[in-house]
Short mmCIF file of C-alpha atoms and ligand atoms in Angstrom, two decimals:
data_model
loop_
_atom_site.label_atom_id
_atom_site.label_comp_id
_atom_site.label_asym_id
_atom_site.label_seq_id
_atom_site.Cartn_x
_atom_site.Cartn_y
_atom_site.Cartn_z
CA MET A 1 22.37 183.07 5.71
CA ALA A 2 19.51 184.60 7.73
CA ALA A 3 16.99 182.99 5.37
CA LEU A 4 18.76 179.68 5.90
CA GLU A 5 18.53 180.07 9.69
CA LYS A 6 14.81 180.83 9.46
CA ALA A 7 14.21 177.80 7.26
CA ALA A 8 16.26 175.57 9.61
CA GLU A 9 14.20 176.73 12.60
CA ASN A 10 10.95 176.00 10.77
CA LEU A 11 12.20 172.59 9.78
CA LEU A 12 13.15 171.63 13.36
CA ALA A 13 9.85 172.94 14.72
CA ALA A 14 8.00 170.84 12.15
CA VAL A 15 9.84 167.63 12.96
CA ARG A 16 9.28 168.16 16.72
CA ARG A 17 5.57 168.72 16.15
CA GLU A 18 5.26 165.57 14.12
CA ALA A 19 7.36 163.58 16.58
CA ALA A 20 4.98 164.51 19.40
CA GLU A 21 2.11 163.17 17.39
CA VAL A 22 3.43 159.66 16.87
CA ARG A 23 1.01 157.25 18.63
CA SER A 24 1.53 153.83 17.17
CA GLU A 25 4.30 151.74 15.72
CA SER A 26 2.98 152.14 12.18
CA GLN A 27 2.72 155.88 12.62
CA GLY A 28 6.33 155.86 13.84
CA LYS A 29 7.46 154.05 10.73
CA GLU A 30 5.55 156.38 8.46
CA PHE A 31 7.05 159.39 10.26
CA ARG A 32 10.55 158.06 9.92
CA ASP A 33 10.16 157.26 6.22
CA ARG A 34 8.64 160.67 5.49
CA TRP A 35 11.74 162.36 6.85
CA MET A 36 14.58 159.95 6.38
CA ALA A 37 13.82 157.83 3.30
CA ARG A 38 16.98 157.88 1.21
CA LYS A 39 15.34 158.55 -2.12
CA ASN A 40 12.93 161.41 -1.49
CA GLY A 41 12.62 161.81 2.24
CA ILE A 42 12.42 165.45 3.39
CA LEU A 43 16.09 165.43 4.48
CA THR A 44 17.27 164.34 1.06
CA GLN A 45 15.15 167.03 -0.56
CA VAL A 46 16.43 169.70 1.89
CA ASN A 47 19.97 168.69 1.16
CA ASP A 48 19.45 169.01 -2.59
CA LEU A 49 17.35 172.21 -2.61
CA TRP A 50 19.23 174.20 -0.01
CA LEU A 51 22.62 173.40 -1.35
CA LYS A 52 21.56 174.10 -4.90
CA ALA A 53 20.06 177.49 -3.95
CA ALA A 54 23.23 178.62 -2.17
CA PRO A 55 25.55 181.02 -3.97
CA LYS A 56 28.82 179.43 -4.95
CA ASP A 57 31.05 181.04 -2.29
CA ALA A 58 28.56 180.25 0.52
CA LYS A 59 28.28 176.59 -0.42
CA ARG A 60 30.76 175.41 2.21
CA ASP A 61 29.03 177.18 5.12
CA VAL A 62 25.59 176.21 3.91
CA GLY A 63 26.72 172.62 3.54
CA GLN A 64 27.98 172.60 7.14
CA ARG A 65 24.79 174.14 8.48
CA VAL A 66 22.61 171.73 6.48
CA ASN A 67 24.56 168.80 7.92
CA GLU A 68 24.03 170.11 11.47
CA VAL A 69 20.32 170.55 10.88
CA LYS A 70 20.09 167.05 9.40
CA THR A 71 21.79 165.55 12.45
CA GLN A 72 19.38 167.39 14.75
CA VAL A 73 16.36 166.23 12.78
CA GLU A 74 17.58 162.65 12.76
CA GLN A 75 18.23 162.74 16.49
CA THR A 76 14.70 164.06 17.10
CA ILE A 77 13.24 161.22 15.07
CA VAL A 78 15.34 158.50 16.71
CA ASP A 79 14.48 159.84 20.19
CA ALA A 80 10.79 159.99 19.38
CA LEU A 81 10.73 156.37 18.17
CA GLU A 82 12.72 155.15 21.14
CA ASN A 83 10.40 156.84 23.62
CA LYS A 84 7.42 155.39 21.89
CA GLN A 85 8.88 151.89 22.26
CA LYS A 86 9.71 152.37 25.93
CA ALA A 87 6.18 153.53 26.63
CA ALA A 88 4.77 150.49 24.84
CA SER A 89 6.86 147.97 26.74
CA ALA A 90 6.11 149.71 30.05
CA SER A 91 2.40 149.43 29.46
CA SER A 92 2.68 145.73 28.51
CA LYS A 93 4.63 145.14 31.74
CA ASP A 94 1.78 146.80 33.59
CA ALA A 95 -0.61 144.32 32.07
CA GLU A 96 1.63 141.42 33.04
CA ARG A 97 2.08 142.47 36.64
CA LEU A 98 1.25 139.66 39.04
CA ASP A 99 -1.18 140.14 41.89
CA ILE A 100 0.20 137.69 44.43
CA THR A 101 -2.78 138.25 46.71
CA LEU A 102 -5.14 136.59 44.20
CA PRO A 103 -6.13 133.00 45.09
CA GLY A 104 -4.15 130.42 43.04
CA ILE A 105 -5.56 128.22 40.32
CA ARG A 106 -6.38 124.86 41.83
CA ARG A 107 -5.42 121.87 39.71
CA PRO A 108 -6.94 118.87 41.46
CA LEU A 109 -4.87 115.69 41.33
CA GLY A 110 -6.42 112.87 39.34
CA ALA A 111 -6.66 109.38 40.80
CA GLU A 112 -6.56 105.84 39.51
CA HIS A 113 -9.97 104.62 38.37
CA PRO A 114 -11.30 101.99 40.82
CA ILE A 115 -11.37 99.37 38.06
CA ILE A 116 -7.76 100.00 37.06
CA LYS A 117 -6.82 100.07 40.74
CA THR A 118 -8.48 96.70 41.37
CA MET A 119 -6.91 95.27 38.22
CA ASN A 120 -3.44 96.46 39.25
CA GLU A 121 -3.88 95.02 42.74
CA MET A 122 -4.84 91.63 41.38
CA VAL A 123 -2.01 91.70 38.83
CA GLY A 124 0.32 92.59 41.73
CA VAL A 125 -0.76 89.49 43.65
CA PHE A 126 0.22 87.29 40.71
CA ARG A 127 3.40 89.19 39.97
CA ASN A 128 4.47 88.29 43.50
CA LEU A 129 3.92 84.64 42.57
CA GLY A 130 6.26 85.00 39.59
CA TYR A 131 3.66 85.58 36.88
CA SER A 132 4.36 88.02 34.06
CA VAL A 133 1.81 90.19 32.24
CA GLU A 134 0.62 89.61 28.67
CA GLU A 135 -1.82 91.64 26.63
CA GLY A 136 -3.73 91.02 23.42
CA PRO A 137 -5.95 92.90 20.95
CA GLU A 138 -9.55 93.83 21.72
CA ILE A 139 -10.53 93.17 18.11
CA GLU A 140 -9.98 89.45 17.73
CA THR A 141 -10.60 86.77 15.16
CA ASP A 142 -13.13 84.01 15.67
CA TYR A 143 -10.14 81.65 15.73
CA TYR A 144 -8.52 83.12 18.86
CA ASN A 145 -11.73 84.03 20.65
CA PHE A 146 -13.49 80.69 20.04
CA GLU A 147 -12.02 78.03 17.77
CA ALA A 148 -8.58 77.57 19.37
CA LEU A 149 -10.28 77.61 22.77
CA ASN A 150 -12.13 74.47 21.76
CA PHE A 151 -15.54 76.05 21.21
CA PRO A 152 -17.40 73.82 18.75
CA PRO A 153 -18.58 75.55 15.52
CA ASN A 154 -22.15 76.02 16.69
CA HIS A 155 -21.51 77.05 20.26
CA PRO A 156 -24.18 79.53 21.44
CA ALA A 157 -21.58 82.04 22.72
CA ARG A 158 -20.92 83.00 19.08
CA ASP A 159 -24.55 83.91 18.81
CA THR A 160 -25.02 87.63 18.20
CA GLN A 161 -26.89 87.64 21.51
CA ASP A 162 -23.50 87.59 23.21
CA THR A 163 -20.82 88.53 20.70
CA LEU A 164 -20.39 91.83 18.90
CA PHE A 165 -19.17 91.04 15.38
CA ILE A 166 -17.46 93.51 13.07
CA ALA A 167 -19.78 94.16 10.10
CA ASN A 168 -19.29 92.81 6.55
CA GLN A 169 -17.08 89.82 7.39
CA GLU A 170 -19.37 87.18 5.89
CA SER A 171 -17.19 86.60 2.83
CA LYS A 172 -14.27 85.45 5.03
CA PRO A 173 -13.93 81.94 6.43
CA LEU A 174 -15.45 81.78 9.94
CA ARG A 175 -12.09 81.58 11.71
CA ASP A 176 -10.84 84.86 10.18
CA ARG A 177 -13.94 86.93 10.95
CA LEU A 178 -13.32 89.83 13.30
CA LEU A 179 -15.19 90.44 16.53
CA LEU A 180 -14.80 92.28 19.81
CA ARG A 181 -13.26 89.77 22.17
CA THR A 182 -15.82 88.48 24.65
CA HIS A 183 -13.18 87.38 27.15
CA THR A 184 -9.42 87.61 27.76
CA SER A 185 -8.93 83.88 27.10
CA PRO A 186 -7.66 84.46 23.52
CA VAL A 187 -4.51 85.92 25.10
CA GLN A 188 -3.83 82.40 26.45
CA ILE A 189 -3.58 81.13 22.88
CA ARG A 190 -1.47 84.06 21.70
CA THR A 191 0.88 83.53 24.65
CA MET A 192 1.29 79.79 24.07
CA GLU A 193 1.91 80.41 20.37
CA LYS A 194 4.94 82.54 21.19
CA MET A 195 6.24 80.92 24.43
CA LYS A 196 7.24 77.40 25.28
CA PRO A 197 6.47 76.00 28.78
CA PRO A 198 6.97 76.87 31.57
CA VAL A 199 4.37 79.59 31.13
CA ARG A 200 3.02 81.70 33.97
CA VAL A 201 1.08 84.77 32.81
CA VAL A 202 -1.80 87.00 33.77
CA CYS A 203 -3.65 88.89 31.05
CA PRO A 204 -5.67 91.91 32.17
CA GLY A 205 -7.89 93.71 29.68
CA LYS A 206 -11.15 95.05 28.38
CA VAL A 207 -13.82 92.77 26.93
CA HIS A 208 -17.12 93.35 25.13
CA ARG A 209 -20.49 91.62 25.07
CA ASN A 210 -23.80 92.34 23.47
CA ASP A 211 -25.50 92.92 26.83
CA ALA A 212 -27.91 95.71 27.75
CA PRO A 213 -26.55 97.82 30.60
CA ASP A 214 -28.22 97.43 33.98
CA ALA A 215 -27.09 97.34 37.61
CA THR A 216 -25.12 94.10 37.09
CA HIS A 217 -24.33 94.16 33.33
CA SER A 218 -22.23 96.37 31.12
CA PRO A 219 -21.45 95.82 27.42
CA ILE A 220 -17.85 96.76 28.23
CA PHE A 221 -16.10 95.32 31.26
CA HIS A 222 -12.72 93.97 32.31
CA GLN A 223 -11.24 90.57 33.02
CA ILE A 224 -8.02 89.12 34.29
CA GLU A 225 -7.00 85.84 32.78
CA GLY A 226 -4.41 83.54 34.27
CA LEU A 227 -2.48 80.67 32.73
CA ALA A 228 0.16 78.35 34.14
CA VAL A 229 1.56 75.52 32.03
CA ASP A 230 4.49 73.32 32.99
CA THR A 231 5.26 69.67 33.67
CA ASN A 232 3.26 68.14 36.51
CA ILE A 233 0.87 70.98 37.22
CA THR A 234 -2.14 69.63 39.07
CA PHE A 235 -5.57 70.74 40.23
CA SER A 236 -4.16 71.26 43.74
CA ASP A 237 -1.74 73.85 42.33
CA LEU A 238 -4.78 75.63 40.89
CA LYS A 239 -6.63 75.45 44.21
CA GLY A 240 -3.65 76.65 46.23
CA THR A 241 -2.93 79.53 43.85
CA LEU A 242 -6.49 80.85 43.74
CA ASP A 243 -7.06 80.36 47.47
CA HIS A 244 -3.94 82.46 48.11
CA ALA A 245 -5.02 85.15 45.60
CA MET A 246 -8.49 85.46 47.14
CA LYS A 247 -7.01 85.79 50.64
CA GLU A 248 -4.64 88.50 49.39
CA MET A 249 -7.54 90.40 47.81
CA PHE A 250 -10.28 89.98 50.43
CA GLY A 251 -8.44 89.20 53.66
CA SER A 252 -6.90 86.10 55.19
CA SER A 253 -10.11 84.88 56.83
CA VAL A 254 -11.79 84.33 53.45
CA LYS A 255 -12.36 80.70 52.46
CA THR A 256 -12.65 79.33 48.92
CA ARG A 257 -14.79 76.53 47.50
CA PHE A 258 -14.49 74.91 44.05
CA TYR A 259 -17.72 73.97 42.41
CA PRO A 260 -17.94 71.77 39.29
CA SER A 261 -18.63 73.77 36.15
CA PHE A 262 -18.00 73.71 32.41
CA PHE A 263 -15.85 75.70 30.01
CA PRO A 264 -14.89 74.40 26.55
CA PHE A 265 -11.20 75.18 27.12
CA THR A 266 -10.79 73.51 30.54
CA GLU A 267 -11.34 69.97 31.71
CA PRO A 268 -12.22 69.60 34.50
CA SER A 269 -13.66 73.07 35.07
CA ALA A 270 -14.77 74.79 38.24
CA ASP A 271 -16.42 77.93 39.50
CA VAL A 272 -14.70 79.42 42.51
CA GLN A 273 -16.78 80.75 45.36
CA ILE A 274 -15.49 82.71 48.33
CA SER A 275 -17.09 82.78 51.76
CA CYS A 276 -19.39 85.82 51.88
CA ILE A 277 -17.36 88.84 52.97
CA PHE A 278 -20.53 90.63 54.15
CA CYS A 279 -21.84 88.03 56.60
CA GLY A 280 -18.58 86.19 57.24
CA GLY A 281 -19.97 83.10 55.54
CA ARG A 282 -22.81 82.68 58.07
CA GLY A 283 -25.59 83.40 55.57
CA TYR A 284 -27.41 85.79 57.89
CA ARG A 285 -26.63 89.21 59.23
CA ASP A 286 -28.37 91.97 61.20
CA GLY A 287 -30.98 89.45 62.34
CA GLY A 288 -31.99 88.42 58.80
CA PRO A 289 -30.80 86.56 55.73
CA CYS A 290 -27.69 88.08 54.05
CA ARG A 291 -28.73 89.83 50.83
CA ASN A 292 -25.27 89.67 49.28
CA CYS A 293 -24.97 85.88 49.28
CA LYS A 294 -28.69 85.17 49.25
CA ALA A 295 -28.24 83.51 52.65
CA SER A 296 -25.95 80.83 51.18
CA GLY A 297 -22.76 82.09 52.83
CA TRP A 298 -20.90 81.86 49.48
CA ILE A 299 -20.31 84.27 46.60
CA GLU A 300 -19.38 83.06 43.14
CA LEU A 301 -16.39 84.90 41.80
CA LEU A 302 -14.52 83.27 38.94
CA GLY A 303 -14.11 80.42 36.51
CA CYS A 304 -11.15 78.09 36.22
CA GLY A 305 -9.97 74.62 35.33
CA MET A 306 -7.21 72.43 33.95
CA VAL A 307 -6.36 73.40 30.36
CA ASP A 308 -8.20 71.05 27.99
CA PRO A 309 -5.72 68.85 26.04
CA ASN A 310 -7.50 69.89 22.81
CA VAL A 311 -6.28 73.46 23.38
CA TYR A 312 -2.64 72.28 23.43
CA GLY A 313 -3.26 70.81 19.98
CA PHE A 314 -3.89 74.31 18.60
CA VAL A 315 -0.61 75.73 19.93
CA ASP A 316 1.74 72.80 19.32
CA TYR A 317 2.22 71.81 22.94
CA ASP A 318 2.45 68.11 23.70
CA PRO A 319 -0.47 67.23 26.03
CA LYS A 320 1.40 64.09 27.11
CA LYS A 321 4.28 66.16 28.44
CA VAL A 322 2.68 69.28 29.85
CA SER A 323 -0.30 70.18 31.98
CA GLY A 324 -1.63 73.46 33.29
CA PHE A 325 -4.45 75.45 34.73
CA ALA A 326 -6.28 78.60 33.68
CA PHE A 327 -8.65 80.99 35.35
CA GLY A 328 -10.60 84.08 34.43
CA MET A 329 -12.28 86.70 36.58
CA GLY A 330 -14.33 89.83 36.14
CA VAL A 331 -12.63 92.92 37.54
CA GLU A 332 -15.88 94.88 38.05
CA ARG A 333 -17.32 92.00 40.03
CA ILE A 334 -14.33 92.02 42.36
CA ALA A 335 -14.42 95.82 42.72
CA ILE A 336 -18.17 95.74 43.46
CA LEU A 337 -17.58 93.27 46.28
CA LYS A 338 -14.46 94.92 47.62
CA TYR A 339 -15.91 98.43 47.73
CA GLY A 340 -19.58 97.58 48.37
CA VAL A 341 -20.80 99.25 45.14
CA ASP A 342 -24.36 98.35 44.16
CA ASP A 343 -24.46 99.42 40.51
CA ILE A 344 -21.82 98.54 37.88
CA GLN A 345 -22.83 101.61 35.83
CA LEU A 346 -21.28 103.88 38.47
CA PHE A 347 -17.86 102.78 37.24
CA PHE A 348 -18.55 104.05 33.73
CA ASN A 349 -20.64 107.20 34.21
CA GLY A 350 -17.58 109.34 34.93
CA ASP A 351 -19.11 111.12 37.93
CA VAL A 352 -16.12 112.47 39.88
CA ARG A 353 -18.13 112.52 43.13
CA PHE A 354 -18.19 108.73 42.89
CA LEU A 355 -14.70 108.27 41.49
CA GLU A 356 -12.86 110.55 43.91
CA GLN A 357 -13.90 108.35 46.82
CA PHE A 358 -11.30 105.85 45.61
CA ALA A 359 -8.47 108.38 45.44
N1 DAH B 1 -13.38 83.08 29.70
C1 DAH B 1 -14.36 82.80 30.73
C2 DAH B 1 -15.49 83.81 30.65
O1 DAH B 1 -15.35 84.83 30.09
C3 DAH B 1 -13.72 82.87 32.08
C4 DAH B 1 -12.77 81.74 32.30
C5 DAH B 1 -13.21 80.55 32.83
C6 DAH B 1 -11.47 81.84 31.92
C7 DAH B 1 -12.36 79.50 33.04
C8 DAH B 1 -10.58 80.77 32.12
C9 DAH B 1 -11.06 79.62 32.68
O2 DAH B 1 -9.31 80.82 31.79
O3 DAH B 1 -10.20 78.56 32.87
O4 DAH B 1 -16.54 83.53 31.16
#
């Protein structure tokens, strides 16, 4: 029995020593398996060896003592592993601790881009007049961008000087060839194909032209198209509508003037000019000629006209029963005037110092 006590003491000392040495989770697992694995962990071996070695009449006492020792060893191991875990989670909490005296992370609020802002304002003006909003694809067919808008087959606008065509379309008939829409007018056709009169829509969107960028040109820009078709729509409805829209956008003292022009899809057609918002329409300012209107007192802003009867033929409207007007304007041009910007490229360079001024 004395030998058994000695061996038990040694065993407990050994397990305590090893327990103190456990540093990591994997070490902890190894330690536990070494002692407690069912098949040949140290405890299983001790059980077998010590019991076997005991004389027959001492077996009961030895068995009891072995069980006590086993429980102690197991407790030592469980405690050691638990402590290890507590220490680990305490140190990860340390790392997570929040220093509330540190300055916060600033997440600056974004703002609407001036072009989108201008576009939404203009769309809002027409929404108030009862117009709804329609959109169409930026990749169009020749049919919607030109043919159905009454452009004759050899019209120079199709020229690659102006239009960006999708490559490898030559095997298709002209009307099916794909291109980047050069204006928002194709949305007029798409709208009339799916709606019967009365129609009152505005169509905002991005358009593309084969233009080199400079202070007044950009290969990508935006337009807002308008279309109203009903019975008895006249040129004076067009004038009244656009005069109102320009006053809403630029102020009630602005005057409008309609100047004869030409578009294949309108007849008659007009360019709309507004009285110069920089010199109040006088043509001179600060003792000299006004640079913005080239001393004319007028600034050209948009195109419009009465929908050409040929266009109705493409969408199955009866030109004897309905009439309507259409208009189209460049959003950048309006924004440039409204905000006094002198270079269209500023809208597209993405410089926040410029953009945040519109926030
Ligand atoms: N689509 C023309 C352009 O891009 C603008 C335009 C003019 C649209 C007259 C119209 C219109 O609807 O009636 O230059």
